[in-house]
PDB file of C-alpha atoms in Angstrom:
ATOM      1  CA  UNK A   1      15.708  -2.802  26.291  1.00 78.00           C
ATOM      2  CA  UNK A   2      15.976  -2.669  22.647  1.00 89.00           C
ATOM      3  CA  UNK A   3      13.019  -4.360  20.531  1.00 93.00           C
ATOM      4  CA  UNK A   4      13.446  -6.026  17.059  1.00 95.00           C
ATOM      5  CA  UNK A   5      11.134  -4.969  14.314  1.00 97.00           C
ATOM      6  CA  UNK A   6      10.369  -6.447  11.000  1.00 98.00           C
ATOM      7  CA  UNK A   7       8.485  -4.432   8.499  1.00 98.00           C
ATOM      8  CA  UNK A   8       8.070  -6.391   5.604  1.00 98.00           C
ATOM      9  CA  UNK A   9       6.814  -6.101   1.800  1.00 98.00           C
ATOM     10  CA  UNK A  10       3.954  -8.602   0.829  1.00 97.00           C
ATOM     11  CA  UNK A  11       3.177  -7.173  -2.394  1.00 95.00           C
ATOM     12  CA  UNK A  12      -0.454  -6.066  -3.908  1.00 93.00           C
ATOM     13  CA  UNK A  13      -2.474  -8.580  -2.684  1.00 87.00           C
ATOM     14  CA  UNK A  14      -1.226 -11.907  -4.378  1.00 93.00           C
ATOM     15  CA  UNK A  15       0.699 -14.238  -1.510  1.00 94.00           C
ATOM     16  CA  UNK A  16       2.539 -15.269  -4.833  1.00 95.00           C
ATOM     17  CA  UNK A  17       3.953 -11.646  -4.316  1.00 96.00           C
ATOM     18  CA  UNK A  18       5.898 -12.978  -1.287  1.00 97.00           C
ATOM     19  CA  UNK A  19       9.770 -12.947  -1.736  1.00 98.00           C
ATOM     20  CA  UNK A  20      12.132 -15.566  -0.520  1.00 98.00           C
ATOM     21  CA  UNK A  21      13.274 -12.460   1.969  1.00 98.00           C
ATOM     22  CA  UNK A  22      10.159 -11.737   3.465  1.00 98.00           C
ATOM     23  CA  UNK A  23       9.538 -15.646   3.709  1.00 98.00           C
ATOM     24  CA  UNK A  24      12.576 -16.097   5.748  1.00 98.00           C
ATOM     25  CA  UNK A  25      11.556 -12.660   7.562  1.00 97.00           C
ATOM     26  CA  UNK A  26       8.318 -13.600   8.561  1.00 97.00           C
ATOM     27  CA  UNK A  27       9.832 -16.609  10.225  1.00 97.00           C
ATOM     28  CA  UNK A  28      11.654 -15.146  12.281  1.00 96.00           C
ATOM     29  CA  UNK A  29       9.198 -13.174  13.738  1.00 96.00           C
ATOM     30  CA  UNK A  30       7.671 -13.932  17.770  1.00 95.00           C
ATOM     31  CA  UNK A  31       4.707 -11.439  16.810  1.00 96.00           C
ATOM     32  CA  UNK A  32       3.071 -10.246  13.932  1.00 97.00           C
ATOM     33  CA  UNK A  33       0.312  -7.568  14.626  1.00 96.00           C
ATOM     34  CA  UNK A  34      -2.360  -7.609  12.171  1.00 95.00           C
ATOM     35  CA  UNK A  35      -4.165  -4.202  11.863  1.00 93.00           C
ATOM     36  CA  UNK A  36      -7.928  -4.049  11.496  1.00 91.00           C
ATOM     37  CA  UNK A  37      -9.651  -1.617   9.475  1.00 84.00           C
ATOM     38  CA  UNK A  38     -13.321  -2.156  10.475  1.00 80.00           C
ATOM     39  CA  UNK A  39     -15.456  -4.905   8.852  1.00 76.00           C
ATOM     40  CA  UNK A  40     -15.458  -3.066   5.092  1.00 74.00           C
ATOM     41  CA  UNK A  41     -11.678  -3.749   5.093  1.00 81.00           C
ATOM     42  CA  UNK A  42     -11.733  -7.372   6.867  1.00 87.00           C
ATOM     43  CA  UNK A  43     -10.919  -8.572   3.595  1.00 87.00           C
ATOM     44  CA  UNK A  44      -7.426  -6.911   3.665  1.00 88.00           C
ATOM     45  CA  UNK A  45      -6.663  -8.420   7.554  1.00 90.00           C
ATOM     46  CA  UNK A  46      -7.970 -11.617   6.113  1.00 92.00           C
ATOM     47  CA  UNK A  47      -5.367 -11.326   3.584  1.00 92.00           C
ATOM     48  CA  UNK A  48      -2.706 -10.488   5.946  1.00 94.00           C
ATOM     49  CA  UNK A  49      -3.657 -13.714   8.299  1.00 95.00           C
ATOM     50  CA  UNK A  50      -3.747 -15.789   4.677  1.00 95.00           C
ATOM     51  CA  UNK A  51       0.022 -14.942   4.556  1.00 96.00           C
ATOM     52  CA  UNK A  52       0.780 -16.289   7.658  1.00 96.00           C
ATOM     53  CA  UNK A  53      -1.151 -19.353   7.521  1.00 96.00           C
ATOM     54  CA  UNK A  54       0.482 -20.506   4.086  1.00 97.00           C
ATOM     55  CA  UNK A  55       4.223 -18.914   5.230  1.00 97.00           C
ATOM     56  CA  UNK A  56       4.777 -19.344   8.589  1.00 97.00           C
ATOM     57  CA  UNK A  57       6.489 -22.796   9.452  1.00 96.00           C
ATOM     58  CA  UNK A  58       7.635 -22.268  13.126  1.00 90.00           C
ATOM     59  CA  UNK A  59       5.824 -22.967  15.838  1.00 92.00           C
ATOM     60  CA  UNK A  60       4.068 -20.647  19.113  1.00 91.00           C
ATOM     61  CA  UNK A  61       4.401 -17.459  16.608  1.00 93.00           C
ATOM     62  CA  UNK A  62       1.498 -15.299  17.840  1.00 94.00           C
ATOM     63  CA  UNK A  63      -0.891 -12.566  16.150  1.00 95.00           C
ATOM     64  CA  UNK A  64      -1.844  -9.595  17.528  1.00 95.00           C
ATOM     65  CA  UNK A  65      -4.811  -7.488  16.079  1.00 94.00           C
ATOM     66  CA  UNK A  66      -5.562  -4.517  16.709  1.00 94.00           C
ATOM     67  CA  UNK A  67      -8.114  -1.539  15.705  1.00 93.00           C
ATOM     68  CA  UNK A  68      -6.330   1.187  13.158  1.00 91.00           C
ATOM     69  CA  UNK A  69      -8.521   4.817  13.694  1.00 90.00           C
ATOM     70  CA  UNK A  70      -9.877   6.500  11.144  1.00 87.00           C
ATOM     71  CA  UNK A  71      -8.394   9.826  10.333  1.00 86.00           C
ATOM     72  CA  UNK A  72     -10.237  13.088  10.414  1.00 81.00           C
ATOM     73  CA  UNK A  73     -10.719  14.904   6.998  1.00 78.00           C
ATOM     74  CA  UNK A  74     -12.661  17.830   8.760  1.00 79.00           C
ATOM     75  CA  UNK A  75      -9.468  20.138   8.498  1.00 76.00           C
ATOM     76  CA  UNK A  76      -6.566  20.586   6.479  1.00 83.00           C
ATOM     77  CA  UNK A  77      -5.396  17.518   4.973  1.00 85.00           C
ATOM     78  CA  UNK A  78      -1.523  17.555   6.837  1.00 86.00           C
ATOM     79  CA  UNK A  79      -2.316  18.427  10.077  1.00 87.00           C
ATOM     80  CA  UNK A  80      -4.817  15.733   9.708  1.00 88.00           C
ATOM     81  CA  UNK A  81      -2.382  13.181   8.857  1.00 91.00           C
ATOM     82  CA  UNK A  82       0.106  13.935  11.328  1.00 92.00           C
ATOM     83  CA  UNK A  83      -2.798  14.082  13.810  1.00 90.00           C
ATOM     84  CA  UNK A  84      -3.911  10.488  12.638  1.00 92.00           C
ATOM     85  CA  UNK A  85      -0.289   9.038  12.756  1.00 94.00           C
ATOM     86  CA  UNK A  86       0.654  10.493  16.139  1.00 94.00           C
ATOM     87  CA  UNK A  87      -2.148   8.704  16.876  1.00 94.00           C
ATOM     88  CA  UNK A  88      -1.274   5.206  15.757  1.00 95.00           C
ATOM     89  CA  UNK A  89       2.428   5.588  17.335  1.00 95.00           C
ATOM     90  CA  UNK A  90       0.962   5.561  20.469  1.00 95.00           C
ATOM     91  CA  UNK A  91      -0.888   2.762  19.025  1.00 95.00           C
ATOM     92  CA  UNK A  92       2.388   1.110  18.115  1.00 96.00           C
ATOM     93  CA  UNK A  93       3.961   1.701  21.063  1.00 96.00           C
ATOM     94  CA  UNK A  94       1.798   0.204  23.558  1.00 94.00           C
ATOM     95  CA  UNK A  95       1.565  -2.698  20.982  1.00 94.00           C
ATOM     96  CA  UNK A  96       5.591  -2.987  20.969  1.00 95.00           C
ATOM     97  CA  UNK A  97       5.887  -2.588  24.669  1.00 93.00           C
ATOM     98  CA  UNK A  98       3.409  -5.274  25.619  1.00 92.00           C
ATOM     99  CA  UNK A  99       3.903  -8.143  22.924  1.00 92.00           C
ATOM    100  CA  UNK A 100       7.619  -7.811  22.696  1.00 91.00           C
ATOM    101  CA  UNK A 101      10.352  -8.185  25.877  1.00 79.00           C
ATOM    102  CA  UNK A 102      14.223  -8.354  24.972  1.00 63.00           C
ATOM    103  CA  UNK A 103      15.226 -10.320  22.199  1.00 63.00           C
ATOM    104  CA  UNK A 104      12.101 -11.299  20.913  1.00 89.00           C
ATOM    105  CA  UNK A 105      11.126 -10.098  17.080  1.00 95.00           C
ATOM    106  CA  UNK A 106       7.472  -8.204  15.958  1.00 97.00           C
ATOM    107  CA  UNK A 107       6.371  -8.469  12.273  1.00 97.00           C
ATOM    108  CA  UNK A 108       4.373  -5.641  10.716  1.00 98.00           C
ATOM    109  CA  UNK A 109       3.130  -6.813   6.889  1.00 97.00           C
ATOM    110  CA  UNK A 110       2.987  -4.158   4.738  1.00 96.00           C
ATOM    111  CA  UNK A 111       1.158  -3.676   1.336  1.00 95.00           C
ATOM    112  CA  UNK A 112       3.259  -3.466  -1.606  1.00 95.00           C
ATOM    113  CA  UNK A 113       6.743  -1.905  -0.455  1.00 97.00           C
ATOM    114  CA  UNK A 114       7.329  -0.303   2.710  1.00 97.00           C
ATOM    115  CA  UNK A 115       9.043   2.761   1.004  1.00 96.00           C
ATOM    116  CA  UNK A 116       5.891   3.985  -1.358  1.00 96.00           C
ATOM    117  CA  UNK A 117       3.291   5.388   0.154  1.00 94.00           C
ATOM    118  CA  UNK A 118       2.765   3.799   3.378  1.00 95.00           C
ATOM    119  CA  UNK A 119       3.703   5.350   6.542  1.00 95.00           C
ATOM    120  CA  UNK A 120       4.616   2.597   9.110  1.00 97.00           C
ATOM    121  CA  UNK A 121       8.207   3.905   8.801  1.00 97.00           C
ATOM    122  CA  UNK A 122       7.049   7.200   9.537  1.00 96.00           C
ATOM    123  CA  UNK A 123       5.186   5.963  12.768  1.00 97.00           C
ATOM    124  CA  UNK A 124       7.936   3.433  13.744  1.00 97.00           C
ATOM    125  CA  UNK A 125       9.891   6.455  13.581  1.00 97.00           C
ATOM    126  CA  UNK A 126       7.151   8.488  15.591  1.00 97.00           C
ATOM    127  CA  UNK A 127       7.828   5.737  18.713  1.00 96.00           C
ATOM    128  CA  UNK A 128      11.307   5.996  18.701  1.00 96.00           C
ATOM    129  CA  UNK A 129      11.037   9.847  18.896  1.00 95.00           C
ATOM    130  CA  UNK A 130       8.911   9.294  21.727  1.00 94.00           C
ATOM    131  CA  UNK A 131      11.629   8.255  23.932  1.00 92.00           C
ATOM    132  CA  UNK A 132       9.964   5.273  25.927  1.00 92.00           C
ATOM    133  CA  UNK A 133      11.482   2.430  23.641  1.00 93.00           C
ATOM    134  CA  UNK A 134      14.400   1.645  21.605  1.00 93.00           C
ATOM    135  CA  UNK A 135      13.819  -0.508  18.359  1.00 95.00           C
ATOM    136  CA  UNK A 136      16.436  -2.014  15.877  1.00 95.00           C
ATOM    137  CA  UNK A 137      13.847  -1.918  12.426  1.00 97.00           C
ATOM    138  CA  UNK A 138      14.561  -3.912   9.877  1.00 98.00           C
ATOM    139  CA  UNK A 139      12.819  -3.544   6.263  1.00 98.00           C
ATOM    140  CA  UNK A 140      12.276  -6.619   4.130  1.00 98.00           C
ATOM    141  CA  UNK A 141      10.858  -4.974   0.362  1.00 98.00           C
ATOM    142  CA  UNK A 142       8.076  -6.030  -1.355  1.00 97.00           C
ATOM    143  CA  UNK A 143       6.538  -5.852  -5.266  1.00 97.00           C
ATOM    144  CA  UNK A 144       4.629  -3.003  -5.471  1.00 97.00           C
ATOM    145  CA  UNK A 145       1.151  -2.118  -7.183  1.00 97.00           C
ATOM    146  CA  UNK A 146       2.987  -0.399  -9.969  1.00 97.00           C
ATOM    147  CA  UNK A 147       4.897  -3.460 -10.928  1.00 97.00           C
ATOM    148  CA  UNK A 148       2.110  -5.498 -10.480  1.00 97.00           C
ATOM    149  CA  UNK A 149      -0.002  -2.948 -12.903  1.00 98.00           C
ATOM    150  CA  UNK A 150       2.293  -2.771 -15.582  1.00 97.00           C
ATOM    151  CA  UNK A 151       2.987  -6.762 -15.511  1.00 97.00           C
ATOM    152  CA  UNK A 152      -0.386  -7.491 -15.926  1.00 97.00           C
ATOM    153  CA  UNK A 153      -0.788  -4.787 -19.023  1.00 98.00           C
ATOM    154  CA  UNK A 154       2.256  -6.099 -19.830  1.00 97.00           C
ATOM    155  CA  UNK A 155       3.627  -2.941 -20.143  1.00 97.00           C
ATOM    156  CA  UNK A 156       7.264  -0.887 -20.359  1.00 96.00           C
ATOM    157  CA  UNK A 157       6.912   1.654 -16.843  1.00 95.00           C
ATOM    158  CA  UNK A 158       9.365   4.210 -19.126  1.00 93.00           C
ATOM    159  CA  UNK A 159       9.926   5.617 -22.425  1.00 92.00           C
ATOM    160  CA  UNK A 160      13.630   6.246 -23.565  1.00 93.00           C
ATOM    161  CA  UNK A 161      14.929   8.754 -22.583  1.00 93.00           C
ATOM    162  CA  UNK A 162      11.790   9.997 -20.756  1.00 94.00           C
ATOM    163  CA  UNK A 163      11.288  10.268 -16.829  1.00 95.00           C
ATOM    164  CA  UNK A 164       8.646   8.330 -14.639  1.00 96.00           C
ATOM    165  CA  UNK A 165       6.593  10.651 -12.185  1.00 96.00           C
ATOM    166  CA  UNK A 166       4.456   8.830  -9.059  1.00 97.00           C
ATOM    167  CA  UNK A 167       2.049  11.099  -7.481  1.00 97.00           C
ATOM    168  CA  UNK A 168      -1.210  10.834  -5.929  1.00 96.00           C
ATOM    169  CA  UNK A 169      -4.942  11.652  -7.190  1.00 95.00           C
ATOM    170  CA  UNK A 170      -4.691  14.551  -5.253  1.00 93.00           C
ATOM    171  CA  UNK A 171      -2.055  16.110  -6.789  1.00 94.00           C
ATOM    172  CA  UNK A 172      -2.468  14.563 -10.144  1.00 95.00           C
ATOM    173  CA  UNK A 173      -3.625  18.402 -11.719  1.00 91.00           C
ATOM    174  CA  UNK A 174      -0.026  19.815 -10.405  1.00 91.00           C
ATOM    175  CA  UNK A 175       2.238  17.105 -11.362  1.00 91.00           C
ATOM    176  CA  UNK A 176       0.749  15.880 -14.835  1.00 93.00           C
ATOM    177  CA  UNK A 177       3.021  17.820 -17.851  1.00 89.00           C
ATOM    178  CA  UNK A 178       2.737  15.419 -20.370  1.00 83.00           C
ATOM    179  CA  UNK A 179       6.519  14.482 -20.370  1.00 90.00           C
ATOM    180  CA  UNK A 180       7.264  10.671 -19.804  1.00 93.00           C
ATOM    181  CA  UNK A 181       5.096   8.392 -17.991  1.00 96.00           C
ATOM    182  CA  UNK A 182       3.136   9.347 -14.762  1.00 97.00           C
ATOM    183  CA  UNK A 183       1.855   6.865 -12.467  1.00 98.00           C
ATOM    184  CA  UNK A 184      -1.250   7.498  -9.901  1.00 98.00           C
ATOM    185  CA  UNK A 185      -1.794   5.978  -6.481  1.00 97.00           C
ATOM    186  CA  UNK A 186      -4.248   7.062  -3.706  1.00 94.00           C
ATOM    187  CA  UNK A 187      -6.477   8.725  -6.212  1.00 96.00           C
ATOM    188  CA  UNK A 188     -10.315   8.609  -4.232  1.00 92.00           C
ATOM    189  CA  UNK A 189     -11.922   9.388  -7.209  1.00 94.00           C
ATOM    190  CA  UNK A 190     -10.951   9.916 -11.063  1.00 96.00           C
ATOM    191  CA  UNK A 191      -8.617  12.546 -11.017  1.00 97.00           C
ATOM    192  CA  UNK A 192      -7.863  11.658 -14.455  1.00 97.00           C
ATOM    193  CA  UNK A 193     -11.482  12.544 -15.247  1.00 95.00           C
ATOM    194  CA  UNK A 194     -10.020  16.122 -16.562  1.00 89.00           C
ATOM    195  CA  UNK A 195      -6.925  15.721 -18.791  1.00 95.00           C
ATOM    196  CA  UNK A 196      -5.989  15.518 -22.897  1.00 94.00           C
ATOM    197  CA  UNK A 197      -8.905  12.767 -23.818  1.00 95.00           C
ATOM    198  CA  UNK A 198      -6.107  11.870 -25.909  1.00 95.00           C
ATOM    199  CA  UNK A 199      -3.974  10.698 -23.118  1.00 96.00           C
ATOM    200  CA  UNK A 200      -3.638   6.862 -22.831  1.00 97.00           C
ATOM    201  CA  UNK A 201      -4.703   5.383 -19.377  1.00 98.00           C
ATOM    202  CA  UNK A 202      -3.376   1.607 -17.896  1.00 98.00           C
ATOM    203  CA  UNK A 203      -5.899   1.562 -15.199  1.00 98.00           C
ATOM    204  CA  UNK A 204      -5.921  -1.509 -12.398  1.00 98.00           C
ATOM    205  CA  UNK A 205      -8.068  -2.353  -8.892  1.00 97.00           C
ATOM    206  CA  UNK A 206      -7.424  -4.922  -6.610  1.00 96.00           C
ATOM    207  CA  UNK A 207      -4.065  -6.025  -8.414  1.00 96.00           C
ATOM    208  CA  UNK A 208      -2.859  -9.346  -7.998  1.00 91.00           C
ATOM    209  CA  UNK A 209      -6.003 -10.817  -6.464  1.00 91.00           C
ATOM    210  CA  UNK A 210      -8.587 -12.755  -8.009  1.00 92.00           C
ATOM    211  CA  UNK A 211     -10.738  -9.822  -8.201  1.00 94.00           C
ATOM    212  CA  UNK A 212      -8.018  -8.394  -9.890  1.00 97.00           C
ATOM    213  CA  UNK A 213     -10.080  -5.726 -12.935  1.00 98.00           C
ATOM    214  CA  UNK A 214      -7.862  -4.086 -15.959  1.00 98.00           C
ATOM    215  CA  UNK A 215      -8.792  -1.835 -18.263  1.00 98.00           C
ATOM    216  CA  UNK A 216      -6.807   0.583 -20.732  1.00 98.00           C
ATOM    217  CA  UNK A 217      -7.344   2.836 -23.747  1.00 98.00           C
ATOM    218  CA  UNK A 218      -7.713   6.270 -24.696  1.00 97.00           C
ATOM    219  CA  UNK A 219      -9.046   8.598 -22.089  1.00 97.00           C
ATOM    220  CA  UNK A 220     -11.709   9.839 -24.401  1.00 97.00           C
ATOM    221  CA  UNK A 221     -12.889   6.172 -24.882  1.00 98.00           C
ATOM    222  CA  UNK A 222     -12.361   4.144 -21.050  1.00 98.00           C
ATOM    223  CA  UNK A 223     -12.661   7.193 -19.098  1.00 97.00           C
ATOM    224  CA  UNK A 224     -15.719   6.659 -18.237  1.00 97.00           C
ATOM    225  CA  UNK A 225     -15.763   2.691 -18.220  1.00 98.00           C
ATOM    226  CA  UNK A 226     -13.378   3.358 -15.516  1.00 98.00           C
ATOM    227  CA  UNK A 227     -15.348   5.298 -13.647  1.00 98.00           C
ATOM    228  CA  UNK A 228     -18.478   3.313 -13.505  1.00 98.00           C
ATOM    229  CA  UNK A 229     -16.162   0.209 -12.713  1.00 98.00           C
ATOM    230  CA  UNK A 230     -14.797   1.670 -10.173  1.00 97.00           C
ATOM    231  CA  UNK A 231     -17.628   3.078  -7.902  1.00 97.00           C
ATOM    232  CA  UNK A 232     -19.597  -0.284  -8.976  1.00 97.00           C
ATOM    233  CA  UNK A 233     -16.233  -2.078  -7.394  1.00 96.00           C
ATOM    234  CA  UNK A 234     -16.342   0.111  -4.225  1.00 94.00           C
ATOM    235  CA  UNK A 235     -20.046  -0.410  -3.795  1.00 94.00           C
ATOM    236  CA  UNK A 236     -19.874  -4.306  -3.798  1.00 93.00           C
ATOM    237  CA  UNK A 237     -16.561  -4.988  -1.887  1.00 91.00           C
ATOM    238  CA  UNK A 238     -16.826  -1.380   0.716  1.00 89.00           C
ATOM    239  CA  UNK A 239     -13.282  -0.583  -0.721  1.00 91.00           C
ATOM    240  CA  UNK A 240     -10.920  -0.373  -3.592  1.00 94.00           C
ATOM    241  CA  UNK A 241      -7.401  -0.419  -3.888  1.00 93.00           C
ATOM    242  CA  UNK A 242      -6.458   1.351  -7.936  1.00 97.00           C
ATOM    243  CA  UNK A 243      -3.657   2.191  -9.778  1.00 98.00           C
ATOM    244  CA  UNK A 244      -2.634   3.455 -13.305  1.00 98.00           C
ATOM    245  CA  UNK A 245      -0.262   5.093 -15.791  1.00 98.00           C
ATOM    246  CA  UNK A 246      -0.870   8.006 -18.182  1.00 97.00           C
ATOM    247  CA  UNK A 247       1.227   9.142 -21.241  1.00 96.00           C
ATOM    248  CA  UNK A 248       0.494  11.540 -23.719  1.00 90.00           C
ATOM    249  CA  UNK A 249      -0.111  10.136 -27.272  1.00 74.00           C
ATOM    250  CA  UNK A 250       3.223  11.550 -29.142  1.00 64.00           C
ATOM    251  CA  UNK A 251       2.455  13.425 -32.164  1.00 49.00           C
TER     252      UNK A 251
END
């Protein structure tokens, strides 16, 4: 028995984000399974269950929530994550296997664009290897953070003739040369906090919502700004969602 599965881009956080794709996506959807991420992150379900209250126009479409675990940073930081997805596939799989029989369609929304840094491929991928159930995925993709950042600093992502590097706060220190534009997601803290003070910095949180905050300049001058704004932003809401692009100042 072979199940459909919809995983669709829904952008950063603005339902204005929403492409005429996933519209027409979403509606064809029997389920769409909401994750939870603990009261802290209701926000982000709440966002989620916004989209499908303004988009959905069919009738008897149901929502299933459920709990997503928390992975363990105790150890090494891959095992981890494999631990922690294995762990949602079986999630998935008992999700699949109970809300969907044969020819009915399952949604799963998905910040920003389903290819960057976010693993429900990955774990969709995870079920099928398991063996117990046979899916036909489909992926519907969405505007992602970085667009959203550089529209609202309404900014060029690449220099001529220069590359564009994404990579993560955690690997920021490896992957930072200098050359071109480099654009940080996942960072937990400032990894930034450390390079050229000379480096320019288009920092963004919460992009495309109304508590969408901006802020860019000179390392050596917003650096810290950013800082402060952003654990004062984490303290009020429980959780922040930031992006941002360095370059070099040219000489």
């Amino acid at each position: 028995m072979q199940r459909n599965i919809l995983v669709i881009g829904i952008g950063a956080g603005n339902p204005e984000h929403m492409t005429v794709e996933a519209i027409k996506a979403l509606n064809r959807a029997d389920v769409v399974f909401i994750p939870e991420k603990g009261a802290e992150k209701e926000e982000l379900a709440a966002l989620r269950r916004g989209i499908c209250d303004r988009f959905i126009e069919r009738a008897g479409v149901r929502r299933v929530s459920f709990a997503v675990p928390q992975r363990d940073a105790s150890g090494g930081y891959r095992s981890g994550v494999e631990d922690w997805h294995e762990a949602i596939a079986g999630i998935y799989e008992a999700l699949i296997r109970d809300a969907l029989n044969e020819a009915r369609t399952g949604a799963f929304l998905v910040w920003g664009d389903p290819s960057l840094y976010d693993s429900t491929l990955r774990i969709l991928e995870r079920v099928e290897a398991r063996g117990a159930l046979t899916l036909a995925i489909e992926v519907i993709p969405g505007i992602t953070s970085i667009q959203a950042l550089a529209a609202s600093h309404r900014v060029v992502l690449n220099d001529i003739g220069k590359p564009v590097t994404v990579t993560t706060g955690r690997r920021l220190g490896e992957d930072f040369d200098g050359e071109g534009t480099t654009v940080v997601m996942l960072d937990g803290g400032t990894a930034f906090a450390g390079l050229d003070p000379d480096t320019h910095i288009w920092w963004g949180a919460y992009l495309g919502t109304p508590d969408e905050i901006v802020i860019a300049g000179r390392l050596g001058d917003v650096g810290e700004e950013i800082a402060r704004t952003k654990q004062a932003a984490r303290a009020r809401k429980g959780w922040i969602m930031d992006t941002y692009l360095l370059k070099k100042e040219e000489r």
